[in-house]
Structure formats: structure tokens, C-alpha cells
Amino acid sequence: MSSELLESYACMPSTERGRGILLSGHSKLNNILYTNGRSVIILNLDNLLDVSVYGEHAYPATVARYSPNGEWIASGDVSGTVRIWGAYNENVLKNEFKVLSGRIDDLQWSPDGLRIVASGDGKGKSFVRAFMWDSGSTVGDFDGHSRRVLSCAFKPTRPFRIVTCGEDFIVNFYEGPPFKFKLSCRDHANFVNCVRFSPDGSKFISVSSDKKGNIYEGKTAEKIGELSAEDGHTGSIYAVTWSPDGKQVLTVSADKTAKVWDILEDGNGMVKKTLACGGSGGVEDMLIGCLWQNNHLVTVSLGGMINIFSATDLDKEPITFSGHMRNVTSLTVLNSVPKSILSTSYEGLIVKWIQGKGFCGKLQRKENSQIKCFTASEEEIVTSGYDNKVIRVPLQGEQCEDGVLVDVGSQPKDLSVALLSPELVVIAIDSGVVLLQGTKVVSTLNLGFTVTASAISPDGTEAILGGQDGKLRIYSINGDTITEQDVLEKHRGAISVIRYSPDVSMFASADLNREAVVWDRSTREVKLKNMLFHSARINCLAWSPDSKMVATGSLDTCVIIYDVDKPAASRITIKGAHLGGVYGLVFIDDRSVASSGEDAFIRVWKVIPH
């Protein structure tokens, strides 16, 4: 057997309240670059399923930019390191330089592609540095800032200039190379969040948390105009981007709007159109990033919603899509038509995806609580968080109805629903198990050992509980009584996950000591052994619908797929499926499996039998 990647559903940019994020692209390509955690994501705006990831940073990445010829990408991270790597095949590393002593907030290439300027937090040392892209040697001296420098820009035409802005409310102008300080512009009364040169280099614009935007002459840095206050932004402006012809700019703000401005001959800006970016009107709809990429106007909200408007037709409805920003801990498939995948991450976000289409909306729940355990059937979803509550939420088509909270007296470790009688739920807690019938706790049993995982058979007559001691205990369920039937010993570590096969003839279990076992249910003998190919704990496990294959996902970033009827050595290993570990797995059909992980991505793999 072998495997191939069918499609990836991208994560969203990492966002932070009160800070803008800087997207970037390249004029010849319709790709945009953004960062999340240690990943740099390259997303194609013409096909949102065409996405690739660079994950070689040792620390969380903050910003990435294409070189002027589009062949290289420079990306910076929170440790002050800049990596320069190939934009195509294999992302080969060209150079790595330690540029600043703190986080890098922005970086820009010179138009000839030979120099890079980076700005950020210097921790008492320099806040800005320009260097040669091949040797890393410094070109110039950047004095004049006293606090973190949030943005920098390189004049795209000769004579070269660099302009920087930051938390000390000033915009600094440097001439070079080698670059030296020329003058400061002190026209803003709050953090200056972003500064950008127009494509022809004749002007540059700075935007600030004082809700103003100022336009300056490109060669001399004298102020020539500002964005009109009439119909202007009523909140901090976080980012600005020029149109390719240099006649308009797009700004985004904490007032939850994006505005397109006409830059007039005298240098002032008038609002041409205010773009409505939808949403519920909460804090998560504040806009913090934007990019004018050829014919696409891209905006990003604090909650990770990306809107793509058409530059030629601003009244047209934007393409809207979203995704996860944090570790995606569980996946489940609803057998609706077409089949949809539900994914959850711990901060309480539930996203629906359809294969071939990608993002299909978020499920909005009334109680937007954190999610630790999650399970779903066609009619309802059952979740538990980091308190003692289990929430049962009925599903009505696309929408969640009002959920019912049930207090089970202890924090749930694992949830399992009997598929044929979905009223019945087994909840593993620290000291034992809770049986839930509908919204009523039928019985709470103290079993005298620490329960770490649970599974209930589809008909609700049998439960398997895994313990911290590595033993599997099988219980029969009759009404509200639970009777121990058998104890199985094979694992050498605490049990992390147990799953019945869809035909209920087998079950599989996995432990923190990286081993998985498939058992025959009737004889309770080991059916497939030696499944010891992960190098770290196993987080998740899934059966194919025909019960012929088992897949395991682990902290070691790999997904391993076994054929139950063949020895474990004839497995398929998908290496590096998710940066930081695999946390969710589910088969969509007999030949395709979806995985999710720490990198907030969801990927669909095809299994090819030989």
C-alpha cells in the first residue's frame, strides 16, 4: 500500500488583539504568505485548496516576503532570526541570519533583491537592521527609534530610501546605501502600525492607532496630505496596502471595516468605498490585516476570517473562508450527502468541511465553551471542556440548537456514544465511569483505578475502559448496572484511545508507550500485534468503514495505516503529516483518511492498495 495527499485545508493566520498582521504576496503570482505558529503558509488565491507550508523555523514565525523576482522567500521569527529559502521545490535553505535580539515584526527586500531590511523588538539594542541577502553583512546604521519598530518599507525605485515606524509614535526616514538617519516625522499621536511606499516610489503612507493616515513625498519625506477624516475610520488603523497602479490604498481598522481610498493629485485621500466584512459584530470581527494582490483585495479579521473582494467589482459579494488557528484535536465525519467533516480545536471552534470544496462554515453554539472531548452522531454533538459539564447539542442541518448542560461531578477524560442508541453515553472520569442516558446521569461508579480512555459498543451493552496501569477492562452494561467481564493485559503504558471496528468484530487500543493493538472481540485474543512503529505517544486511532484498516496518529508527526489481515510490517507511514504532532484522525471512506494536528491544518490522504 502507498498514500498520497489529496487536499489540505489551511489554518488561519495567528492573530493578537491590538496588533496588525502583515500579509504579503507577489505581483506575478496569485499567492499570499502568512504565518501561524512555526509554519509559513503559501496560499493560492485562485484555488484555496492549493496550499503549501514551510515549517523549518525553530520558533514561531511572524512575517514572510517574496523576493522581487519571486524565486526566494525571506521569513522572520520571534527570536530575531531571518531565514531565506527557495519558493519552489523542496524549499531549499539559502541562508539563516540572526538579525535582531527580539521579535521581527516586518521585513522588506530592496527592489534589486540584494538587500533586506528587518524591524522589530531589539530588547535594548538596534530595532532596525538592513543587511546583504547573501552575506548578512550590515548596510547602514539605524538610529532614531526608542521603542519597538512595527513596520518598515524599502523605496521600490532609485534613489533608495528606507522608512520605519513604531511604538514611539514616529516615522523615521533613512537615505543610503549605506543607510543613515535623515529625519523624523512626528505627525502621529499613537502607535504607528504600518508604513508602505507606493509602487512607483513617489509617495509613502503611514497609518496609526490614532485613526489617521498620512501621505508623504517619497524622496524627501515631506508631508503632502492625509486620509480624509470625513467618513474615515473610527478605530485604530492596523494595516495599509497600495493598489498596483498606485492611485488607491486599502486600509483595515479595529472599527471592523475596510476602506478603499482614492489618493488625489494633491496627496490627500478620499474614501471611495467602505467594504463590509460581515460577521456578528463581536471583537473577533475587528480587521487587522489586508493586502491588495493584483485583482484581489484580501482582509483578515481577529477571529481568523479571510475575505477576498474583487478589485474590479467592489460591490460583488466577497469570497469568505476561515479555519482553525490552534491545535485541531478531533475530527469526525457526518454521513450526510455530501459527506462533511467536523473538526474542533480546544478554544471551542467547530468547523465544517466538505471534500473538494473545503471550508463550509463554522457551527455556532450558544455556549462557546472550550472543547476537550468531542463526539458527534447525525443528530447531535456531545462535548466536554475543562470543567465538570458535558454539553449535548442537537444538530439541525447547518445549525446547532440550544444545548443541554449536564453536570457529571468530575472532569470528563473521554466520551463515547452508543451509535445505535445515541441516548446512551459513557463518560470516563478520573476515578471511574459515568453513564448518561439522555440528559440524566443514570449511575456513577468508582472503579478503584484511574480511567484514561473509554469506548462503548454501538448497541450499548458493552464498554471497554482503559486505565493508567495499561490494562483494558471489559464491562457489560445492563440498565444502570455495570459488571466487569474480563481484564486484558498487553500494553506497557497508559491507554490513550480505544475504538470498536465498524462491524463490531474487533476493537483497537493504543497507549502512551507508542504501541497499538487490534483485538478480536469474541475470543478477546490479540488479532494484530507488533504495531510498534511510532516514536512517541499515540494520540488518536481510526477504523476504515469496511473494518479492514486501522490508522494511528502520534506526537511524532506521523500517521501509520495498517491492514488488519496482513502483518504489521506491511504498513504505510505518512511522515511529517502535521508539524508538532497528529491529534485527530478519521476515515472518510474505505480509501481516504483525514488527519489534523498541532499545525491547525486538516489534510486528506488517499490510501492506494497494491
PDB file of C-alpha atoms in Angstrom, residues 252-535:
ATOM      1  CA  VAL A 252      -8.313  47.999   7.708  1.00  0.00           C
ATOM      2  CA  SER A 253      -9.229  49.005  11.208  1.00  0.00           C
ATOM      3  CA  ALA A 254     -10.440  47.958  14.655  1.00  0.00           C
ATOM      4  CA  ASP A 255     -13.794  49.601  13.752  1.00  0.00           C
ATOM      5  CA  LYS A 256     -14.473  46.344  11.797  1.00  0.00           C
ATOM      6  CA  THR A 257     -14.409  47.995   8.362  1.00  0.00           C
ATOM      7  CA  ALA A 258     -12.061  48.076   5.390  1.00  0.00           C
ATOM      8  CA  LYS A 259     -11.951  51.201   3.229  1.00  0.00           C
ATOM      9  CA  VAL A 260     -10.706  51.820  -0.306  1.00  0.00           C
ATOM     10  CA  TRP A 261      -9.341  55.367  -0.718  1.00  0.00           C
ATOM     11  CA  ASP A 262      -8.616  57.373  -3.870  1.00  0.00           C
ATOM     12  CA  ILE A 263      -5.278  59.176  -3.499  1.00  0.00           C
ATOM     13  CA  LEU A 264      -5.778  62.525  -5.259  1.00  0.00           C
ATOM     14  CA  GLU A 265      -3.181  64.585  -7.165  1.00  0.00           C
ATOM     15  CA  ASP A 266      -2.628  66.874  -4.166  1.00  0.00           C
ATOM     16  CA  GLY A 267      -1.756  63.844  -1.998  1.00  0.00           C
ATOM     17  CA  ASN A 268      -4.933  63.688   0.088  1.00  0.00           C
ATOM     18  CA  GLY A 269      -7.098  60.577   0.302  1.00  0.00           C
ATOM     19  CA  MET A 270     -10.890  60.373  -0.074  1.00  0.00           C
ATOM     20  CA  VAL A 271     -12.995  57.322   0.783  1.00  0.00           C
ATOM     21  CA  LYS A 272     -14.160  55.616  -2.402  1.00  0.00           C
ATOM     22  CA  LYS A 273     -15.887  52.620  -0.823  1.00  0.00           C
ATOM     23  CA  THR A 274     -16.314  51.084   2.622  1.00  0.00           C
ATOM     24  CA  LEU A 275     -16.220  47.294   2.439  1.00  0.00           C
ATOM     25  CA  ALA A 276     -18.496  45.436   4.817  1.00  0.00           C
ATOM     26  CA  CYS A 277     -16.844  42.273   6.062  1.00  0.00           C
ATOM     27  CA  GLY A 278     -19.854  40.630   7.710  1.00  0.00           C
ATOM     28  CA  GLY A 279     -19.766  38.763  10.996  1.00  0.00           C
ATOM     29  CA  SER A 280     -21.651  39.045  14.249  1.00  0.00           C
ATOM     30  CA  GLY A 281     -20.189  42.409  15.265  1.00  0.00           C
ATOM     31  CA  GLY A 282     -18.110  40.994  18.121  1.00  0.00           C
ATOM     32  CA  VAL A 283     -14.471  41.671  18.920  1.00  0.00           C
ATOM     33  CA  GLU A 284     -13.412  38.842  16.584  1.00  0.00           C
ATOM     34  CA  ASP A 285     -14.647  40.901  13.574  1.00  0.00           C
ATOM     35  CA  MET A 286     -12.015  43.633  14.044  1.00  0.00           C
ATOM     36  CA  LEU A 287      -9.921  43.732  10.870  1.00  0.00           C
ATOM     37  CA  ILE A 288      -6.182  43.533  11.441  1.00  0.00           C
ATOM     38  CA  GLY A 289      -4.570  42.684   8.094  1.00  0.00           C
ATOM     39  CA  CYS A 290      -5.007  43.485   4.399  1.00  0.00           C
ATOM     40  CA  LEU A 291      -3.338  43.010   1.021  1.00  0.00           C
ATOM     41  CA  TRP A 292      -4.089  44.326  -2.471  1.00  0.00           C
ATOM     42  CA  GLN A 293      -2.940  41.440  -4.634  1.00  0.00           C
ATOM     43  CA  ASN A 294      -3.461  42.134  -8.370  1.00  0.00           C
ATOM     44  CA  ASN A 295      -7.249  41.924  -8.692  1.00  0.00           C
ATOM     45  CA  HIS A 296      -7.869  40.580  -5.177  1.00  0.00           C
ATOM     46  CA  LEU A 297      -8.434  42.648  -2.047  1.00  0.00           C
ATOM     47  CA  VAL A 298      -7.752  40.436   0.960  1.00  0.00           C
ATOM     48  CA  THR A 299      -8.764  41.299   4.535  1.00  0.00           C
ATOM     49  CA  VAL A 300      -8.209  39.282   7.726  1.00  0.00           C
ATOM     50  CA  SER A 301     -10.187  39.597  10.962  1.00  0.00           C
ATOM     51  CA  LEU A 302      -9.071  38.947  14.535  1.00  0.00           C
ATOM     52  CA  GLY A 303     -11.175  35.765  14.600  1.00  0.00           C
ATOM     53  CA  GLY A 304      -9.365  34.413  11.536  1.00  0.00           C
ATOM     54  CA  MET A 305     -11.954  35.151   8.834  1.00  0.00           C
ATOM     55  CA  ILE A 306     -10.427  35.916   5.417  1.00  0.00           C
ATOM     56  CA  ASN A 307     -12.479  37.935   2.908  1.00  0.00           C
ATOM     57  CA  ILE A 308     -11.398  38.231  -0.729  1.00  0.00           C
ATOM     58  CA  PHE A 309     -13.008  41.088  -2.671  1.00  0.00           C
ATOM     59  CA  SER A 310     -12.702  41.703  -6.407  1.00  0.00           C
ATOM     60  CA  ALA A 311     -10.871  44.964  -7.193  1.00  0.00           C
ATOM     61  CA  THR A 312     -12.810  45.465 -10.434  1.00  0.00           C
ATOM     62  CA  ASP A 313     -16.213  44.990  -8.784  1.00  0.00           C
ATOM     63  CA  LEU A 314     -16.171  46.127  -5.155  1.00  0.00           C
ATOM     64  CA  ASP A 315     -19.935  45.589  -4.770  1.00  0.00           C
ATOM     65  CA  LYS A 316     -19.622  41.895  -5.506  1.00  0.00           C
ATOM     66  CA  GLU A 317     -20.029  39.565  -2.512  1.00  0.00           C
ATOM     67  CA  PRO A 318     -16.562  38.614  -1.232  1.00  0.00           C
ATOM     68  CA  ILE A 319     -15.306  35.045  -1.072  1.00  0.00           C
ATOM     69  CA  THR A 320     -15.236  34.277   2.648  1.00  0.00           C
ATOM     70  CA  PHE A 321     -13.393  31.420   4.262  1.00  0.00           C
ATOM     71  CA  SER A 322     -11.912  30.544   7.593  1.00  0.00           C
ATOM     72  CA  GLY A 323     -10.391  27.666   9.529  1.00  0.00           C
ATOM     73  CA  HIS A 324      -8.558  26.878  12.722  1.00  0.00           C
ATOM     74  CA  MET A 325      -5.822  28.903  14.365  1.00  0.00           C
ATOM     75  CA  ARG A 326      -4.861  26.390  17.056  1.00  0.00           C
ATOM     76  CA  ASN A 327      -4.314  22.655  17.544  1.00  0.00           C
ATOM     77  CA  VAL A 328      -7.177  20.700  15.914  1.00  0.00           C
ATOM     78  CA  THR A 329      -7.820  17.982  18.478  1.00  0.00           C
ATOM     79  CA  SER A 330     -10.633  15.937  16.992  1.00  0.00           C
ATOM     80  CA  LEU A 331     -12.252  15.036  13.680  1.00  0.00           C
ATOM     81  CA  THR A 332     -15.489  13.258  12.917  1.00  0.00           C
ATOM     82  CA  VAL A 333     -17.377  12.520   9.700  1.00  0.00           C
ATOM     83  CA  LEU A 334     -21.117  13.056   9.271  1.00  0.00           C
ATOM     84  CA  ASN A 335     -22.611  10.686   6.715  1.00  0.00           C
ATOM     85  CA  SER A 336     -24.823  13.363   5.227  1.00  0.00           C
ATOM     86  CA  VAL A 337     -24.819  13.914   1.455  1.00  0.00           C
ATOM     87  CA  PRO A 338     -22.234  15.089   0.601  1.00  0.00           C
ATOM     88  CA  LYS A 339     -20.145  13.753   3.491  1.00  0.00           C
ATOM     89  CA  SER A 340     -18.913  16.500   5.757  1.00  0.00           C
ATOM     90  CA  ILE A 341     -16.012  16.574   8.198  1.00  0.00           C
ATOM     91  CA  LEU A 342     -16.382  18.324  11.564  1.00  0.00           C
ATOM     92  CA  SER A 343     -13.194  19.471  13.252  1.00  0.00           C
ATOM     93  CA  THR A 344     -12.736  21.056  16.675  1.00  0.00           C
ATOM     94  CA  SER A 345      -9.965  22.922  18.418  1.00  0.00           C
ATOM     95  CA  TYR A 346      -9.724  23.447  22.152  1.00  0.00           C
ATOM     96  CA  GLU A 347     -10.814  27.101  22.228  1.00  0.00           C
ATOM     97  CA  GLY A 348     -14.305  25.946  21.236  1.00  0.00           C
ATOM     98  CA  LEU A 349     -14.334  26.366  17.465  1.00  0.00           C
ATOM     99  CA  ILE A 350     -16.202  23.737  15.406  1.00  0.00           C
ATOM    100  CA  VAL A 351     -15.647  23.953  11.625  1.00  0.00           C
ATOM    101  CA  LYS A 352     -17.407  22.043   8.866  1.00  0.00           C
ATOM    102  CA  TRP A 353     -15.525  20.962   5.709  1.00  0.00           C
ATOM    103  CA  ILE A 354     -16.627  19.182   2.534  1.00  0.00           C
ATOM    104  CA  GLN A 355     -14.122  17.235   0.463  1.00  0.00           C
ATOM    105  CA  GLY A 356     -13.335  19.012  -2.820  1.00  0.00           C
ATOM    106  CA  LYS A 357     -14.829  22.265  -1.569  1.00  0.00           C
ATOM    107  CA  GLY A 358     -13.036  22.964   1.700  1.00  0.00           C
ATOM    108  CA  PHE A 359     -14.437  25.398   4.269  1.00  0.00           C
ATOM    109  CA  CYS A 360     -18.231  25.188   4.691  1.00  0.00           C
ATOM    110  CA  GLY A 361     -18.868  27.341   7.721  1.00  0.00           C
ATOM    111  CA  LYS A 362     -18.493  27.313  11.484  1.00  0.00           C
ATOM    112  CA  LEU A 363     -21.025  25.680  13.787  1.00  0.00           C
ATOM    113  CA  GLN A 364     -22.148  28.384  16.199  1.00  0.00           C
ATOM    114  CA  ARG A 365     -23.073  27.112  19.653  1.00  0.00           C
ATOM    115  CA  LYS A 366     -24.813  29.156  22.341  1.00  0.00           C
ATOM    116  CA  GLU A 367     -22.280  28.001  24.967  1.00  0.00           C
ATOM    117  CA  ASN A 368     -18.990  28.774  23.268  1.00  0.00           C
ATOM    118  CA  SER A 369     -17.035  26.835  25.871  1.00  0.00           C
ATOM    119  CA  GLN A 370     -13.667  25.157  25.463  1.00  0.00           C
ATOM    120  CA  ILE A 371     -13.642  21.654  23.993  1.00  0.00           C
ATOM    121  CA  LYS A 372     -11.506  18.836  25.375  1.00  0.00           C
ATOM    122  CA  CYS A 373     -13.541  15.798  24.260  1.00  0.00           C
ATOM    123  CA  PHE A 374     -15.861  15.803  21.257  1.00  0.00           C
ATOM    124  CA  THR A 375     -18.035  13.195  19.616  1.00  0.00           C
ATOM    125  CA  ALA A 376     -20.881  13.510  17.103  1.00  0.00           C
ATOM    126  CA  SER A 377     -23.681  11.478  15.587  1.00  0.00           C
ATOM    127  CA  GLU A 378     -26.003  12.558  12.763  1.00  0.00           C
ATOM    128  CA  GLU A 379     -28.438  14.276  15.144  1.00  0.00           C
ATOM    129  CA  GLU A 380     -26.263  15.784  17.843  1.00  0.00           C
ATOM    130  CA  ILE A 381     -22.813  16.703  19.061  1.00  0.00           C
ATOM    131  CA  VAL A 382     -21.581  15.908  22.565  1.00  0.00           C
ATOM    132  CA  THR A 383     -18.710  17.951  24.002  1.00  0.00           C
ATOM    133  CA  SER A 384     -16.930  18.414  27.306  1.00  0.00           C
ATOM    134  CA  GLY A 385     -14.405  21.040  28.334  1.00  0.00           C
ATOM    135  CA  TYR A 386     -12.165  21.645  31.321  1.00  0.00           C
ATOM    136  CA  ASP A 387     -14.983  21.764  33.880  1.00  0.00           C
ATOM    137  CA  ASN A 388     -17.430  19.110  35.134  1.00  0.00           C
ATOM    138  CA  LYS A 389     -20.016  19.690  32.414  1.00  0.00           C
ATOM    139  CA  VAL A 390     -20.998  17.605  29.408  1.00  0.00           C
ATOM    140  CA  ILE A 391     -22.978  19.505  26.755  1.00  0.00           C
ATOM    141  CA  ARG A 392     -25.375  17.756  24.364  1.00  0.00           C
ATOM    142  CA  VAL A 393     -26.227  19.977  21.390  1.00  0.00           C
ATOM    143  CA  PRO A 394     -28.857  18.850  18.828  1.00  0.00           C
ATOM    144  CA  LEU A 395     -27.805  19.404  15.186  1.00  0.00           C
ATOM    145  CA  GLN A 396     -30.423  20.741  12.806  1.00  0.00           C
ATOM    146  CA  GLY A 397     -28.940  20.784   9.318  1.00  0.00           C
ATOM    147  CA  GLU A 398     -26.298  23.529   9.390  1.00  0.00           C
ATOM    148  CA  GLN A 399     -27.191  24.914  12.784  1.00  0.00           C
ATOM    149  CA  CYS A 400     -26.777  23.929  16.414  1.00  0.00           C
ATOM    150  CA  GLU A 401     -29.840  24.240  18.605  1.00  0.00           C
ATOM    151  CA  ASP A 402     -29.742  25.088  22.316  1.00  0.00           C
ATOM    152  CA  GLY A 403     -27.517  22.631  24.147  1.00  0.00           C
ATOM    153  CA  VAL A 404     -28.263  20.945  27.452  1.00  0.00           C
ATOM    154  CA  LEU A 405     -25.574  21.040  30.150  1.00  0.00           C
ATOM    155  CA  VAL A 406     -25.226  18.003  32.392  1.00  0.00           C
ATOM    156  CA  ASP A 407     -23.017  18.158  35.480  1.00  0.00           C
ATOM    157  CA  VAL A 408     -21.255  14.793  35.867  1.00  0.00           C
ATOM    158  CA  GLY A 409     -19.401  15.699  39.069  1.00  0.00           C
ATOM    159  CA  SER A 410     -15.859  15.386  37.726  1.00  0.00           C
ATOM    160  CA  GLN A 411     -13.879  16.489  34.668  1.00  0.00           C
ATOM    161  CA  PRO A 412     -14.537  14.061  31.772  1.00  0.00           C
ATOM    162  CA  LYS A 413     -11.423  12.330  30.377  1.00  0.00           C
ATOM    163  CA  ASP A 414     -13.152  10.644  27.418  1.00  0.00           C
ATOM    164  CA  LEU A 415     -16.633  10.479  25.858  1.00  0.00           C
ATOM    165  CA  SER A 416     -18.161   7.614  23.917  1.00  0.00           C
ATOM    166  CA  VAL A 417     -21.656   7.464  22.370  1.00  0.00           C
ATOM    167  CA  ALA A 418     -23.509   4.216  21.586  1.00  0.00           C
ATOM    168  CA  LEU A 419     -24.228   4.769  17.875  1.00  0.00           C
ATOM    169  CA  LEU A 420     -27.365   2.609  17.677  1.00  0.00           C
ATOM    170  CA  SER A 421     -28.875   4.058  20.846  1.00  0.00           C
ATOM    171  CA  PRO A 422     -27.300   7.542  20.900  1.00  0.00           C
ATOM    172  CA  GLU A 423     -29.114   8.474  24.118  1.00  0.00           C
ATOM    173  CA  LEU A 424     -26.511   6.403  25.983  1.00  0.00           C
ATOM    174  CA  VAL A 425     -23.101   7.978  26.635  1.00  0.00           C
ATOM    175  CA  VAL A 426     -20.210   6.555  28.645  1.00  0.00           C
ATOM    176  CA  ILE A 427     -18.042   9.216  30.258  1.00  0.00           C
ATOM    177  CA  ALA A 428     -14.646   8.308  31.680  1.00  0.00           C
ATOM    178  CA  ILE A 429     -13.671  10.342  34.741  1.00  0.00           C
ATOM    179  CA  ASP A 430     -10.552  10.113  36.924  1.00  0.00           C
ATOM    180  CA  SER A 431     -11.856   7.544  39.381  1.00  0.00           C
ATOM    181  CA  GLY A 432     -14.288   5.595  37.280  1.00  0.00           C
ATOM    182  CA  VAL A 433     -17.156   5.995  34.867  1.00  0.00           C
ATOM    183  CA  VAL A 434     -20.453   7.883  34.482  1.00  0.00           C
ATOM    184  CA  LEU A 435     -23.401   6.519  32.482  1.00  0.00           C
ATOM    185  CA  LEU A 436     -25.554   9.189  30.852  1.00  0.00           C
ATOM    186  CA  GLN A 437     -28.989   8.334  29.441  1.00  0.00           C
ATOM    187  CA  GLY A 438     -30.228  11.385  27.552  1.00  0.00           C
ATOM    188  CA  THR A 439     -29.557  14.260  29.946  1.00  0.00           C
ATOM    189  CA  LYS A 440     -29.883  12.153  33.101  1.00  0.00           C
ATOM    190  CA  VAL A 441     -26.925  10.658  34.976  1.00  0.00           C
ATOM    191  CA  VAL A 442     -28.018   7.029  35.421  1.00  0.00           C
ATOM    192  CA  SER A 443     -25.082   5.882  37.523  1.00  0.00           C
ATOM    193  CA  THR A 444     -21.627   6.979  38.677  1.00  0.00           C
ATOM    194  CA  LEU A 445     -19.270   4.152  39.545  1.00  0.00           C
ATOM    195  CA  ASN A 446     -15.996   4.358  41.398  1.00  0.00           C
ATOM    196  CA  LEU A 447     -13.938   1.550  39.866  1.00  0.00           C
ATOM    197  CA  GLY A 448     -10.854   1.887  42.039  1.00  0.00           C
ATOM    198  CA  PHE A 449      -8.419   2.639  39.199  1.00  0.00           C
ATOM    199  CA  THR A 450      -7.609   5.735  37.114  1.00  0.00           C
ATOM    200  CA  VAL A 451      -9.559   5.607  33.833  1.00  0.00           C
ATOM    201  CA  THR A 452      -7.833   7.268  30.865  1.00  0.00           C
ATOM    202  CA  ALA A 453      -9.899   6.095  27.849  1.00  0.00           C
ATOM    203  CA  SER A 454     -13.295   4.584  27.132  1.00  0.00           C
ATOM    204  CA  ALA A 455     -15.371   3.053  24.349  1.00  0.00           C
ATOM    205  CA  ILE A 456     -18.947   1.770  24.230  1.00  0.00           C
ATOM    206  CA  SER A 457     -20.241  -0.785  21.725  1.00  0.00           C
ATOM    207  CA  PRO A 458     -22.808   0.561  19.190  1.00  0.00           C
ATOM    208  CA  ASP A 459     -25.675  -1.377  20.810  1.00  0.00           C
ATOM    209  CA  GLY A 460     -24.770  -0.021  24.252  1.00  0.00           C
ATOM    210  CA  THR A 461     -24.366  -3.406  26.001  1.00  0.00           C
ATOM    211  CA  GLU A 462     -20.593  -3.428  26.461  1.00  0.00           C
ATOM    212  CA  ALA A 463     -17.956  -0.911  27.461  1.00  0.00           C
ATOM    213  CA  ILE A 464     -14.162  -1.096  27.443  1.00  0.00           C
ATOM    214  CA  LEU A 465     -12.232   1.097  29.836  1.00  0.00           C
ATOM    215  CA  GLY A 466      -8.503   1.704  29.605  1.00  0.00           C
ATOM    216  CA  GLY A 467      -6.509   2.564  32.694  1.00  0.00           C
ATOM    217  CA  GLN A 468      -3.379   4.388  33.730  1.00  0.00           C
ATOM    218  CA  ASP A 469      -1.977   0.919  34.521  1.00  0.00           C
ATOM    219  CA  GLY A 470      -2.147  -0.137  30.841  1.00  0.00           C
ATOM    220  CA  LYS A 471      -4.916  -2.707  31.399  1.00  0.00           C
ATOM    221  CA  LEU A 472      -8.119  -2.941  29.356  1.00  0.00           C
ATOM    222  CA  ARG A 473     -11.191  -3.893  31.374  1.00  0.00           C
ATOM    223  CA  ILE A 474     -14.339  -5.102  29.629  1.00  0.00           C
ATOM    224  CA  TYR A 475     -17.705  -4.442  31.278  1.00  0.00           C
ATOM    225  CA  SER A 476     -21.239  -5.468  30.391  1.00  0.00           C
ATOM    226  CA  ILE A 477     -23.902  -2.781  30.728  1.00  0.00           C
ATOM    227  CA  ASN A 478     -27.415  -3.685  31.787  1.00  0.00           C
ATOM    228  CA  GLY A 479     -29.674  -0.729  32.523  1.00  0.00           C
ATOM    229  CA  ASP A 480     -27.751   1.176  35.175  1.00  0.00           C
ATOM    230  CA  THR A 481     -25.522  -1.673  36.349  1.00  0.00           C
ATOM    231  CA  ILE A 482     -22.001  -2.283  35.080  1.00  0.00           C
ATOM    232  CA  THR A 483     -20.362  -5.678  35.610  1.00  0.00           C
ATOM    233  CA  GLU A 484     -16.692  -6.453  34.977  1.00  0.00           C
ATOM    234  CA  GLN A 485     -16.273  -9.323  32.491  1.00  0.00           C
ATOM    235  CA  ASP A 486     -12.577  -9.521  31.678  1.00  0.00           C
ATOM    236  CA  VAL A 487      -9.181  -7.846  32.041  1.00  0.00           C
ATOM    237  CA  LEU A 488      -6.789  -7.746  29.057  1.00  0.00           C
ATOM    238  CA  GLU A 489      -3.094  -7.158  29.633  1.00  0.00           C
ATOM    239  CA  LYS A 490      -0.764  -6.352  26.760  1.00  0.00           C
ATOM    240  CA  HIS A 491       0.007  -2.632  26.937  1.00  0.00           C
ATOM    241  CA  ARG A 492       3.022  -1.263  28.780  1.00  0.00           C
ATOM    242  CA  GLY A 493       1.789   2.320  29.112  1.00  0.00           C
ATOM    243  CA  ALA A 494      -1.387   4.240  29.994  1.00  0.00           C
ATOM    244  CA  ILE A 495      -4.150   3.695  27.424  1.00  0.00           C
ATOM    245  CA  SER A 496      -4.786   6.785  25.284  1.00  0.00           C
ATOM    246  CA  VAL A 497      -7.546   5.667  22.899  1.00  0.00           C
ATOM    247  CA  ILE A 498      -9.925   2.703  22.314  1.00  0.00           C
ATOM    248  CA  ARG A 499     -12.153   2.226  19.251  1.00  0.00           C
ATOM    249  CA  TYR A 500     -14.577  -0.511  18.150  1.00  0.00           C
ATOM    250  CA  SER A 501     -14.384  -1.539  14.490  1.00  0.00           C
ATOM    251  CA  PRO A 502     -17.493  -0.569  12.470  1.00  0.00           C
ATOM    252  CA  ASP A 503     -18.518  -4.256  12.078  1.00  0.00           C
ATOM    253  CA  VAL A 504     -18.002  -4.671  15.873  1.00  0.00           C
ATOM    254  CA  SER A 505     -15.989  -7.897  15.415  1.00  0.00           C
ATOM    255  CA  MET A 506     -12.782  -6.239  16.681  1.00  0.00           C
ATOM    256  CA  PHE A 507     -11.566  -3.328  18.734  1.00  0.00           C
ATOM    257  CA  ALA A 508      -8.265  -1.469  18.737  1.00  0.00           C
ATOM    258  CA  SER A 509      -6.418   0.226  21.577  1.00  0.00           C
ATOM    259  CA  ALA A 510      -3.306   2.391  21.778  1.00  0.00           C
ATOM    260  CA  ASP A 511      -1.124   3.657  24.624  1.00  0.00           C
ATOM    261  CA  LEU A 512       1.273   6.425  25.603  1.00  0.00           C
ATOM    262  CA  ASN A 513       4.174   3.986  25.179  1.00  0.00           C
ATOM    263  CA  ARG A 514       3.662   4.186  21.369  1.00  0.00           C
ATOM    264  CA  GLU A 515       2.088   0.737  20.887  1.00  0.00           C
ATOM    265  CA  ALA A 516      -1.253  -0.132  19.274  1.00  0.00           C
ATOM    266  CA  VAL A 517      -3.074  -3.495  19.433  1.00  0.00           C
ATOM    267  CA  VAL A 518      -6.014  -4.889  17.465  1.00  0.00           C
ATOM    268  CA  TRP A 519      -8.111  -7.424  19.429  1.00  0.00           C
ATOM    269  CA  ASP A 520     -10.670  -9.999  18.324  1.00  0.00           C
ATOM    270  CA  ARG A 521     -13.860  -9.160  20.209  1.00  0.00           C
ATOM    271  CA  SER A 522     -15.335 -12.659  20.595  1.00  0.00           C
ATOM    272  CA  THR A 523     -12.175 -14.527  21.682  1.00  0.00           C
ATOM    273  CA  ARG A 524     -10.521 -11.436  23.280  1.00  0.00           C
ATOM    274  CA  GLU A 525      -7.215 -12.539  21.765  1.00  0.00           C
ATOM    275  CA  VAL A 526      -4.694 -10.256  20.066  1.00  0.00           C
ATOM    276  CA  LYS A 527      -5.517 -10.131  16.342  1.00  0.00           C
ATOM    277  CA  LEU A 528      -2.696  -7.834  15.108  1.00  0.00           C
ATOM    278  CA  LYS A 529       0.431  -7.362  17.197  1.00  0.00           C
ATOM    279  CA  ASN A 530       3.849  -5.685  16.918  1.00  0.00           C
ATOM    280  CA  MET A 531       2.248  -2.334  15.975  1.00  0.00           C
ATOM    281  CA  LEU A 532       5.210  -0.526  17.483  1.00  0.00           C
ATOM    282  CA  PHE A 533       6.338   1.837  14.740  1.00  0.00           C
ATOM    283  CA  HIS A 534       5.731   5.284  16.278  1.00  0.00           C
ATOM    284  CA  SER A 535       8.497   7.018  18.175  1.00  0.00           C
TER     285      SER A 535
END
